[in-house]
XYZ file of C-alpha atoms in Angstrom:
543
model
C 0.077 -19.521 -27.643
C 3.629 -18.959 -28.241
C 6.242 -20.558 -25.763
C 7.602 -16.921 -25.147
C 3.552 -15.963 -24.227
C 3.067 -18.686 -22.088
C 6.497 -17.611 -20.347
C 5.175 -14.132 -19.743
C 1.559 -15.486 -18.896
C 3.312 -17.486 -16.128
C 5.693 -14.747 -15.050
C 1.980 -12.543 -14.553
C 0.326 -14.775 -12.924
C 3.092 -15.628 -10.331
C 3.587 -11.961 -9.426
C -0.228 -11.341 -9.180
C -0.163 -14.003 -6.691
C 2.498 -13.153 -4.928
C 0.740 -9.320 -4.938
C -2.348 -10.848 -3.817
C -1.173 -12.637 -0.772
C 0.981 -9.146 0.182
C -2.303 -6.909 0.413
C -4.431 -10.435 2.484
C -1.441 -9.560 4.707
C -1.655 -5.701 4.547
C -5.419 -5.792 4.985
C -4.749 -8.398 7.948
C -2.296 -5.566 9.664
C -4.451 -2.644 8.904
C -7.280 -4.119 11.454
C -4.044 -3.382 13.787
C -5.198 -4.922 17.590
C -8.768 -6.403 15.830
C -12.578 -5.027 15.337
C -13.060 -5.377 18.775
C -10.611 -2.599 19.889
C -11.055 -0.300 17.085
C -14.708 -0.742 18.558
C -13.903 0.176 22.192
C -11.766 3.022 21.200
C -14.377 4.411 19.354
C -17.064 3.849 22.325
C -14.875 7.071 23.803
C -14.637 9.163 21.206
C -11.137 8.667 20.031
C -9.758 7.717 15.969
C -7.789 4.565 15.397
C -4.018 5.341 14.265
C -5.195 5.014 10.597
C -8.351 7.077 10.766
C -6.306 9.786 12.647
C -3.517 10.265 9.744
C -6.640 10.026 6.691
C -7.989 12.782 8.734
C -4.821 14.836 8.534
C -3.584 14.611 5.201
C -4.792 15.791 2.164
C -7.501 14.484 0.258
C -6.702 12.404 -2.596
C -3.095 12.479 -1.697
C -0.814 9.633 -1.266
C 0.717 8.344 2.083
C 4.009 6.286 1.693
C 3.409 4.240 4.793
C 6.726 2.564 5.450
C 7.302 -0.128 7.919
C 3.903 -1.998 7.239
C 5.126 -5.325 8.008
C 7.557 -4.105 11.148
C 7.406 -6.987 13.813
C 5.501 -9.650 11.117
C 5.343 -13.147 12.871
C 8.073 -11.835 15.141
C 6.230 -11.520 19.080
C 3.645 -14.892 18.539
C 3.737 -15.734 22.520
C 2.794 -12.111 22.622
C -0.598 -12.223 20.452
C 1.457 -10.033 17.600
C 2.467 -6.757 17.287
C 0.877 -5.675 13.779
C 3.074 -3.034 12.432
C 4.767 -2.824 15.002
C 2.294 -0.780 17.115
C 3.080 2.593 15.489
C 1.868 3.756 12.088
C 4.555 5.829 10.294
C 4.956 7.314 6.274
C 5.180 10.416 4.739
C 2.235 12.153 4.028
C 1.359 15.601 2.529
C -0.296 18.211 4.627
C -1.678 21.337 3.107
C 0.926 20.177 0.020
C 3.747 19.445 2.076
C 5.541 16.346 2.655
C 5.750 15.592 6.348
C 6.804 12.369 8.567
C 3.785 11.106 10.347
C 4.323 8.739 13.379
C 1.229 7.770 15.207
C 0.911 4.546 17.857
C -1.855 2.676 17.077
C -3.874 2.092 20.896
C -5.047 -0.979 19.481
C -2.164 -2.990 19.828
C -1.260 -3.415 23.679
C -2.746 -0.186 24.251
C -0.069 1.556 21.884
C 2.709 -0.336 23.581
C 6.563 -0.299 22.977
C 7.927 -3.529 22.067
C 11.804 -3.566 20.524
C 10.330 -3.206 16.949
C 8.587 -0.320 17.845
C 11.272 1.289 18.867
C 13.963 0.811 15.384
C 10.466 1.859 13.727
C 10.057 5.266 15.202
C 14.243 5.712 15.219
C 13.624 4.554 11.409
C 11.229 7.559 11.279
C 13.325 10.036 12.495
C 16.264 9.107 10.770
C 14.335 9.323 7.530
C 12.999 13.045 8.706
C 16.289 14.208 9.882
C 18.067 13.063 6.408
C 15.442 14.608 4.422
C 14.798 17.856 6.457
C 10.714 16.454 7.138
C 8.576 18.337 9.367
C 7.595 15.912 11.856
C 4.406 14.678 13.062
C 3.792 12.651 15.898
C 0.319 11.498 17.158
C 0.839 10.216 20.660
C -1.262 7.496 22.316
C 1.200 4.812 24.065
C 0.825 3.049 27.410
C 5.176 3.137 27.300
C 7.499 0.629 26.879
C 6.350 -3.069 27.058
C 7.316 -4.481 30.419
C 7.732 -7.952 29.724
C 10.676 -7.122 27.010
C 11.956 -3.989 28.726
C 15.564 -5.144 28.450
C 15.456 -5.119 24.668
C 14.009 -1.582 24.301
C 15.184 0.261 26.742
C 19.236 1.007 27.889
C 20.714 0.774 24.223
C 22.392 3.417 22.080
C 19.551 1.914 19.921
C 16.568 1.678 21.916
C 13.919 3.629 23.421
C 16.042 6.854 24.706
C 17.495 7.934 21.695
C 13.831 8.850 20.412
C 14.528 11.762 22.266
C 18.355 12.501 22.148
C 16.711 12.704 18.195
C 14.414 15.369 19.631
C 17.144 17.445 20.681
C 19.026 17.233 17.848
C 16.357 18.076 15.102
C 15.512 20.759 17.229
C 18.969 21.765 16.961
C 18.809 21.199 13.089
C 15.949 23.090 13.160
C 12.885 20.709 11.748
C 9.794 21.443 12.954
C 8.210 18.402 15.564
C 4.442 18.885 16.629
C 3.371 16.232 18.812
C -0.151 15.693 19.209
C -1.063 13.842 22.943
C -4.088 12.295 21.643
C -4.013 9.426 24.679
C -1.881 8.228 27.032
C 1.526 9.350 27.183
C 3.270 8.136 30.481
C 6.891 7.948 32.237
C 9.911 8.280 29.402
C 7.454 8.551 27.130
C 5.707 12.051 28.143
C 9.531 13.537 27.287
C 8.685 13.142 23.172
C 5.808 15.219 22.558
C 7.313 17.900 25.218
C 10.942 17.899 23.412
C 9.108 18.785 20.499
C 8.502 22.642 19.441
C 4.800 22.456 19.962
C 2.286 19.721 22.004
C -1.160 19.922 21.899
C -3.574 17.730 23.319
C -7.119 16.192 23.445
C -9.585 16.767 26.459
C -10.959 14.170 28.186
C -8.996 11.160 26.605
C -5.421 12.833 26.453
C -3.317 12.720 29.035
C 0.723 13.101 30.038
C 2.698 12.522 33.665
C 5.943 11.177 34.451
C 4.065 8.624 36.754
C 0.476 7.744 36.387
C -1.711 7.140 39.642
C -0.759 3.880 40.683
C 2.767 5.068 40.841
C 2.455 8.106 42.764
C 0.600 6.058 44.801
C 3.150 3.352 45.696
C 5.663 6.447 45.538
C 4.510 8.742 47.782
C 1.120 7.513 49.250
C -0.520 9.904 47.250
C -4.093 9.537 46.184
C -4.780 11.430 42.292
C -7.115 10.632 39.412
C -5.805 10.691 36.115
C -7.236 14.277 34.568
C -6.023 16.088 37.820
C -2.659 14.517 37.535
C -1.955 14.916 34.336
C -4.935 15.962 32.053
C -5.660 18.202 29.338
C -6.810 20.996 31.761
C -4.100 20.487 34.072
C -1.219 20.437 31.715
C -2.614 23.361 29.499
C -3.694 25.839 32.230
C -2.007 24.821 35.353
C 1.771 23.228 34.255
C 1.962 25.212 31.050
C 3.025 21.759 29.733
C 1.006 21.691 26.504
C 0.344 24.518 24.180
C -2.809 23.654 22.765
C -6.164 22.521 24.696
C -8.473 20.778 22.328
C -11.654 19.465 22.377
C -11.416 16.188 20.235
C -9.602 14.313 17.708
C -10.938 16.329 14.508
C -10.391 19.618 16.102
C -6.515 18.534 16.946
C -5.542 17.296 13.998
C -6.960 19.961 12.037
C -4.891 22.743 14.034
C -2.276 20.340 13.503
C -2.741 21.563 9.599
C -2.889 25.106 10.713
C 0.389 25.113 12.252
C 2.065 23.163 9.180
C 0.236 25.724 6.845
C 2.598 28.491 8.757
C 6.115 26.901 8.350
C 8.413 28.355 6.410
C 10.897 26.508 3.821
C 14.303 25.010 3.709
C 17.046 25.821 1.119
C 16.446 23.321 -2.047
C 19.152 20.371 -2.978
C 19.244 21.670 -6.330
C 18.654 18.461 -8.041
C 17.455 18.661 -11.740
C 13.303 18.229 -12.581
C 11.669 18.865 -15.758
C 8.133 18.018 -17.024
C 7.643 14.629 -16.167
C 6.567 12.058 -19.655
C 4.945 8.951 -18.940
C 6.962 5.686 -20.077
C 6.730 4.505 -24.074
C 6.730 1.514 -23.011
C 3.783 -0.018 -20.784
C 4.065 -0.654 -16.901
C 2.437 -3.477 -16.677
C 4.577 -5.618 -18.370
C 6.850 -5.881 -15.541
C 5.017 -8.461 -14.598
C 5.148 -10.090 -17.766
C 9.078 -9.883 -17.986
C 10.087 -9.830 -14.524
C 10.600 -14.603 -14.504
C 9.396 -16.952 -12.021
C 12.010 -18.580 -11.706
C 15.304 -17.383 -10.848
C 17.583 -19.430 -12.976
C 15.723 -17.516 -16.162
C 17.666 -14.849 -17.569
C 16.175 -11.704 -18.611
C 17.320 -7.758 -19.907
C 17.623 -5.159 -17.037
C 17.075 -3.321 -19.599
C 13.136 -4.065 -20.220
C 12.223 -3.575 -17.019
C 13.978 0.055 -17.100
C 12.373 1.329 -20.154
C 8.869 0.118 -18.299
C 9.915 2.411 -15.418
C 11.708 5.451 -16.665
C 10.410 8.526 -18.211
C 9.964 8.252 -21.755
C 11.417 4.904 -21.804
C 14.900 6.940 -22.563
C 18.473 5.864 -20.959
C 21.342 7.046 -21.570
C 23.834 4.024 -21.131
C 27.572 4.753 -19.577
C 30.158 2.643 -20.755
C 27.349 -0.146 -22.493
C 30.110 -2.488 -23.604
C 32.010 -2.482 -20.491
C 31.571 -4.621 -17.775
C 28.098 -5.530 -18.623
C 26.804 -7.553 -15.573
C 25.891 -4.229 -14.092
C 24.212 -1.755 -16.242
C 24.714 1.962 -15.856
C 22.833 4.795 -17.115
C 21.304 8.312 -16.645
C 17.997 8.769 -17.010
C 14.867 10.858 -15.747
C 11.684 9.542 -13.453
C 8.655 11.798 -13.234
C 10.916 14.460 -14.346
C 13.646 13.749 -12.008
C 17.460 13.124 -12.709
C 18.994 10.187 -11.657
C 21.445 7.835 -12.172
C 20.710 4.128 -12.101
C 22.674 1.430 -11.150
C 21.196 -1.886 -11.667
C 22.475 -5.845 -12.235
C 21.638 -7.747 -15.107
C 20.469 -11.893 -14.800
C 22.003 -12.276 -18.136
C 24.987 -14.414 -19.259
C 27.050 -11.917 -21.218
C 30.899 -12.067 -22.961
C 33.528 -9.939 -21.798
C 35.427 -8.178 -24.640
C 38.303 -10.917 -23.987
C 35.492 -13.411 -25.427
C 34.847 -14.843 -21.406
C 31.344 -15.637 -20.751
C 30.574 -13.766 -17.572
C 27.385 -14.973 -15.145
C 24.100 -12.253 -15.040
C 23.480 -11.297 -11.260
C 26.667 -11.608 -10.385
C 29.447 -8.661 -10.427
C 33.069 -9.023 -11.767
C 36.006 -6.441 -11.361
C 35.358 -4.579 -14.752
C 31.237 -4.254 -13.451
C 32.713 -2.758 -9.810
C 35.145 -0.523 -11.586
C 32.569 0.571 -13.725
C 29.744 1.267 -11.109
C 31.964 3.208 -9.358
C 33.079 5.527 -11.799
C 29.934 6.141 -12.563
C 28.794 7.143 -8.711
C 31.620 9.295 -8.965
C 30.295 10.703 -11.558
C 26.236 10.865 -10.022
C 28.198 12.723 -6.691
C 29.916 15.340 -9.307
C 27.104 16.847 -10.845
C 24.479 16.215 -7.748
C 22.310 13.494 -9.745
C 20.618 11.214 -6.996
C 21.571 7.337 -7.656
C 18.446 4.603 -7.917
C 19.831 0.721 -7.601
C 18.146 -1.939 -8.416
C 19.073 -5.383 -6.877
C 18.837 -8.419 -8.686
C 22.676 -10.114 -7.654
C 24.297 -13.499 -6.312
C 27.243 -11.403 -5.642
C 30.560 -11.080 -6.628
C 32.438 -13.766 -8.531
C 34.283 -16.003 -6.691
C 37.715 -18.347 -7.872
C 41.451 -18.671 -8.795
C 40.747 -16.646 -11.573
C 38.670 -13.854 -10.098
C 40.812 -13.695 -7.100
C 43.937 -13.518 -8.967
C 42.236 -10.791 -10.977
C 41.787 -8.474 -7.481
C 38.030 -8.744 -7.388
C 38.383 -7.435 -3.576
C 40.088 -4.299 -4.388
C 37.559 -3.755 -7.312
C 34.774 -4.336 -5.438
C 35.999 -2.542 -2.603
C 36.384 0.544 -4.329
C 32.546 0.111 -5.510
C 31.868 -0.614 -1.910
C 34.178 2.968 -0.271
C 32.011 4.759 -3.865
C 28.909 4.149 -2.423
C 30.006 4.297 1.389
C 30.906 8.174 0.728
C 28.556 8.702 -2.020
C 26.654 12.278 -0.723
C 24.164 12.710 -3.223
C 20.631 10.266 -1.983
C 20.969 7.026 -2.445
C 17.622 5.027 -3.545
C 17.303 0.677 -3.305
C 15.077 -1.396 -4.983
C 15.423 -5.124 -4.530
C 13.593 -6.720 -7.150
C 15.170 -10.613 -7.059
C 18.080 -11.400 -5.008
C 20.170 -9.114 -2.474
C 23.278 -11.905 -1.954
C 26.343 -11.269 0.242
C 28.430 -8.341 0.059
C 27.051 -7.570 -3.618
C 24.002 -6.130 -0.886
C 26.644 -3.998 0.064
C 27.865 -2.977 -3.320
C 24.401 -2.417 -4.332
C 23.348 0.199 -1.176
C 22.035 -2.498 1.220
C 20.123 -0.797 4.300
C 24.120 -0.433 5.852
C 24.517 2.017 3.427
C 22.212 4.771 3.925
C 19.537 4.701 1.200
C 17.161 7.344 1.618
C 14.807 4.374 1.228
C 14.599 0.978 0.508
C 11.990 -1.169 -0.824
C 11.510 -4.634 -1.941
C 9.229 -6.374 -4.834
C 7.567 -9.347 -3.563
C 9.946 -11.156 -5.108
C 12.919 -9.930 -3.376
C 15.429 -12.313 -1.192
C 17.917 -11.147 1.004
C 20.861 -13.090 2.459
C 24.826 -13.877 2.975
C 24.054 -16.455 -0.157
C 21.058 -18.287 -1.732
C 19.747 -20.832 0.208
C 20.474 -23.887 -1.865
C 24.370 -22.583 -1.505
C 23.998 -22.370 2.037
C 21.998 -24.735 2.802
C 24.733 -27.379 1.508
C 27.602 -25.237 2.931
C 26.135 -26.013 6.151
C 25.320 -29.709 5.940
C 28.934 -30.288 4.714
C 29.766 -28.600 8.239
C 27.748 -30.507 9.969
C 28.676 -33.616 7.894
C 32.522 -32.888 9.083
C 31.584 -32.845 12.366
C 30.322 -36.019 12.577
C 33.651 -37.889 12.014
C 33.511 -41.155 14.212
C 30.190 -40.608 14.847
C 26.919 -43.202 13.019
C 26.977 -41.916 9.426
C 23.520 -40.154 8.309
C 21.706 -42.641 5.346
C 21.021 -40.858 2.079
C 17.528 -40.541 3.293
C 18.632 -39.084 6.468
C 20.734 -36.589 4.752
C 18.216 -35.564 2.211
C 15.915 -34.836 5.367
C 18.460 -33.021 7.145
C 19.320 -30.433 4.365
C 15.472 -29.841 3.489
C 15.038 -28.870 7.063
C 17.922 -26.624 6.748
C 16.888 -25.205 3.615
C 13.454 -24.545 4.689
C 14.754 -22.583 7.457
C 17.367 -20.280 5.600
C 14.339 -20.364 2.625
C 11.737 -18.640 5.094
C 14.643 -16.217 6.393
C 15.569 -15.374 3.140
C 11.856 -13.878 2.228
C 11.199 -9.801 2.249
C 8.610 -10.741 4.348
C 11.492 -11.689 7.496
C 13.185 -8.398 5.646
C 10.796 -6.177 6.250
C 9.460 -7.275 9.626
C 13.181 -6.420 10.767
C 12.734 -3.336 8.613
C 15.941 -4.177 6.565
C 13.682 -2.705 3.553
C 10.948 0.537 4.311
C 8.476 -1.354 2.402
C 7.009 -4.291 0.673
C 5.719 -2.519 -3.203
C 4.318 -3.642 -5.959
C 6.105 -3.234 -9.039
C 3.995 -0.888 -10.583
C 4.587 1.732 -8.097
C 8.598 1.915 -8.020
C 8.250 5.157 -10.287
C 6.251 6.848 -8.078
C 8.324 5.429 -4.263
C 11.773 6.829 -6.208
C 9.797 9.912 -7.236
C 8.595 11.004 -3.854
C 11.238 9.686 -2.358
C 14.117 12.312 -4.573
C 11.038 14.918 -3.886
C 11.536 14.387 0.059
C 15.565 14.277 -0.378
C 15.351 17.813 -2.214
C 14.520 19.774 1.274
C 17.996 19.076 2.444
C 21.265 20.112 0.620
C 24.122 17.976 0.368
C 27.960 18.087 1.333
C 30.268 18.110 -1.318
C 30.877 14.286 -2.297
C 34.630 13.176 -0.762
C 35.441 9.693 -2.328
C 38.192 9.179 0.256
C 40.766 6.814 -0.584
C 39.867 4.655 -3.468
C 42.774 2.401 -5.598
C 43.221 2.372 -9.119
C-alpha cells in the first residue's frame, strides 16, 4: 500500500469511528427517559415522542431531527435531560415540510428545563424564518421547578414561546397543537395560542392549575378530567376544537388539517433536475485528514458534494485561502463559501497559511456575497478556519477593516444563509464564516468539527502564561508542575471545544455525517423557498 493509501485508509477509519461513537450516543438519547418509561406510558395507551412523529409523517420520508444532542452531559445531578426533553425536526406531512415539536413524557414527565426552552425557541425561529407550518405535540408537566429561575422571566426563556405564538399568527403560519398529555399552568397558553388544539380523551388534559392547586387556592376539591379534560374542554369551555379518541386517531386528523392548507408565495430561488456527483461520496472520508496539521484541497471535498461535481470558481487566483464558487446541489443554486487547509502563495510570491483568512480572502468573500444577495442565490459555508491572520504585517495591511466588511456582508446578507463546520470554527473567522450569531437557516457540524475563541493548544498556553504572571513573588511551579498544570487546562478547553459541548448548547442544529451534507443543504434551501426575501441592503461597507 501506497503512503498516500494508507493516509486515506487512516483518514476512513478515524471518521468511521468517530461516526460510530455519534449514533452509540444517538441510539443512547433515542431511549429518551429509559425502557422502563416508554413501558409505563404505553401501559395507558399513549405513543412515546418518537413513535408519535413516525406516526405522523410520511412513510419513507425523511425527518431532519435537529437538536438531538440539546442538554448532552449538561443536567448530571439531575439524572439527564436526553434531548433536551422535546423532540423537534422538520418532517413532511402529506408532502409538505412542517416543524414538528413534541415533549417526550419520558424525561421528567415532559419537563422544562433551560435547554428545553432555547430548543423549542430554536424551533420556532427556524419555522418563522422559513414560513413552516407548525406542529406541536403537547405532553409536559411545565417548567422544571428546581431550575425555574433559568427558564422562566427572560426575554429568552419560557414566555416568549408564546409572544412567538402571537406573532406567527400574525405572520400568518399555520400552528396545530395537539394536547396529547398534560399541559398545565403557562404551559396550557401554547397549544390554545395556536389556530387549532385538539386533544386526546382520557390521557389529555389542559388547566391553568391542576388539582392540587385549586386545592391550596381555593379549597376546592376537582379530579383531573372534570377540571380540565378532554370532555370538559371540548364540550363545556369550548377550549379545544377537536375531541379524539387516541393517539392514532389525533395525529392522523392532524394530517387532515395539513392536507387543507393552502400555500405561500415562492422565494424564487433557481432548481433544475438534480445530477448525482461525478465524483464518489464516500471519499470524504478518505480525504477529509485526521489530523489537523494535514493540509488538504477544499476543493475535493466539493466536487464529492456538489451536483455533477461542477463549480464554477470566482476570482480562483485571488485570495485563495477561501475558495469561492457557484455551483448547484440536488438541483439547487447556491453559492459556496468555504476555507481551504492549504498553504498557498499570494500573487506577491507570500506564502499564505490554509484555514486561516487574510485581507485579499475577506475582500474576496464579500464581493462575492454581494454578489449571492444580487441575483437571490442562497450561500452554503463550509468551516474549516483558525481565523484571521494576525501580526505587524497583517495589521498594518488593515486586516480589521477587510474582515469587517466580510463580517457587515454576511451580517446583512438577505438571501439564506447555510453552515457547515467540517474542522475548526476559530475566533471571529466563526463570525466571518456565518457562526450561529449570524442567522444561518441551519447549522450543522461533522464529527469532526471544533468550535472556539482559538485552538486549544493556543489557548491553553495563553492562559498558563496568565497564570504564570500572576504568580510573581509567589513559589515558582517545577517543569513537572507546569507540564501538569497546562494538560489540565488543555483538557478542559479540549472537551469544550468538541461539537458534542456545541451541540448540547445548540450552537449547531445537528451533529451529521458527512455523507448527508447534500441532502441537510438541500432540504434545508427547499424549507427557505416558502418565504421570500427583502431586497439585500449591504449597509455601510469600506473600500
Amino acid at each position: 500500500m501506497s503512503k498516500i493509501d494508507l493516509e486515506k485508509s487512516k483518514n476512513e477509519d478515524s471518521m468511521k469511528l468517530l461516526l460510530a461513537k455519534m449514533q452509540h450516543r444517538l441510539d443512547e438519547i433515542y431511549q429518551g427517559g429509559g425502557a422502563k418509561k416508554i413501558d409505563r406510558l404505553h401501559s395507558r395507551g399513549k405513543m412515546t415522542a418518537r413513535e408519535r412523529i413516525a406516526h405522523l409523517i410520511d412513510k419513507e420520508s425523511i425527518f431532519l431531527e435537529l437538536g438531538a444532542f440539546a442538554g448532552y452531559e449538561m443536567y448530571p445531578n439531575e439524572g439527564g435531560c436526553p434531548a433536551g426533553g422535546v423532540i423537534t425536526g422538520i418532517g413532511y406531512i402529506c408532502g409538505r415540510q412542517c416543524m414538528i415539536v413534541a415533549n417526550d413524557a419520558t424525561v421528567k414527565a415532559g419537563a422544562w428545563f433551560p435547554i428545553t426552552g432555547k430548543k423549542n425557541l430554536r424551533a420556532q425561529e427556524i419555522a418563522m424564518e422559513n414560513r413552516l407550518p407548525i406542529i406541536y405535540l403537547v405532553d409536559s408537566a411545565g417548567v422544571f421547578l428546581p431550575m425555574q429561575d433559568e427558564i422562566f422571566p427572560d426575554k429568552e426563556h419560557f414566555g416568549r414561546i408564546f409572544r412567538n405564538n402571537a406573532r406567527m399568527s400574525s405572520m400568518g403560519i399555520p400552528q396545530i397543537s395537539a394536547i396529547m398529555g398534560s399541559c398545565v399552568a403557562g404551559g396550557a397558553y401554547l397549544p390554545i395560542m395556536s389556530d387549532e388544539a385538539l386533544i386526546v380523551e382520557g390521557t389529555g388534559s389542559i388547566f391553568l392549575a391542576g388539582p392540587y392547586l385549586v386545592k391550596a387556592a381555593i379549597g376546592e376539591n376537582v379530579d383531573k378530567e372534570t377540571l380540565g379534560g378532554a370532555t370538559t374542554q371540548s364540550e363545556i369551555s369550548g377550549v379545544t376544537d377537536y375531541k379524539m379518541p387516541d393517539d392514532p386517531t389525533c395525529l392522523d386528523t392532524i394530517r387532515d388539517l395539513v392536507d387543507k392548507i393552502g400555500h405561500f408565495e415562492k422565494a424564487g430561488f433557481d432548481r433544475v433536475d438534480a445530477l448525482p456527483p461525478k465524483k464518489d461520496p464516500d471519499e470524504i472520508l478518505e480525504i477529509f485528514p485526521e489530523s489537523r496539521t494535514v493540509q488538504y484541497k477544499m476543493e475535493d471535498i466539493l466536487e464529492r458534494i456538489v451536483d455533477d461535481s461542477k463549480l464554477t470558481y470566482y476570482k480562483k487566483g485571488y485570495g485563495k485561502t477561501i475558495l469561492c464558487a457557484y455551483a448547484r446541489i440536488d438541483g439547487w443554486s447556491v453559492g459556496i463559501v468555504a476555507n481551504s487547509r492549504q498553504v498557498v502563495k499570494s500573487a506577491s510570491g507570500e506564502m499564505q497559511f490554509g484555514g486561516v483568512i487574510y485581507s485579499d480572502s475577506a475582500d474576496k468573500a464579500a464581493r462575492f456575497i454581494l454578489n449571492c444577495n444580487q441575483k437571490k442565490i442562497p450561500l452554503v459555508f463550509l468551516h474549516d478556519v483558525s481565523g484571521f491572520m494576525v501580526g505587524k504585517r497583517s495589521e498594518h495591511g488593515g486586516i480589521i477593516k477587510d474582515g469587517a466588511k466580510m463580517v457587515n456582508a454576511v451580517a446583512n446578507s438577505t438571501v439564506p444563509k447555510f453552515s457547515i463546520v467540517m474542522g475548526n470554527s476559530y475566533g471571529a473567522g466563526n463570525y466571518a464564516m456565518c457562526g450561529k450569531a449570524y442567522d444561518p437557516r441551519l447549522i450543522v457540524a461533522w464529527p469532526t468539527a471544533k468550535i472556539a475563541v482559538m485552538g486549544g493548544a493556543q489557548a491553553a498556553k495563553t492562559l498558563l502564561q496568565i497564570e504564570m504572571s500572576s504568580r510573581k513573588g509567589k513559589v515558582e511551579l517545577t517543569p513537572e508542575e507546569e507540564a501538569e498544570r497546562l494538560k489540565t487546562i488543555t483538557d478542559r478547553y479540549d472537551q469544550q471545544t468538541t461539537p458534542y459541548y456545541a451541540a448540547a448548547r445548540l450552537w449547531v442544529d445537528a451533529i451529521i455525517n458527512p455523507l448527508d451534507t447534500r441532502q441537510w443543504i438541500s432540504e434545508g434551501i427547499k424549507a427557505a423557498s416558502n418565504a421570500p426575501i427583502e431586497r439585500f441592503n449591504p449597509g455601510v461597507i469600506q473600500t
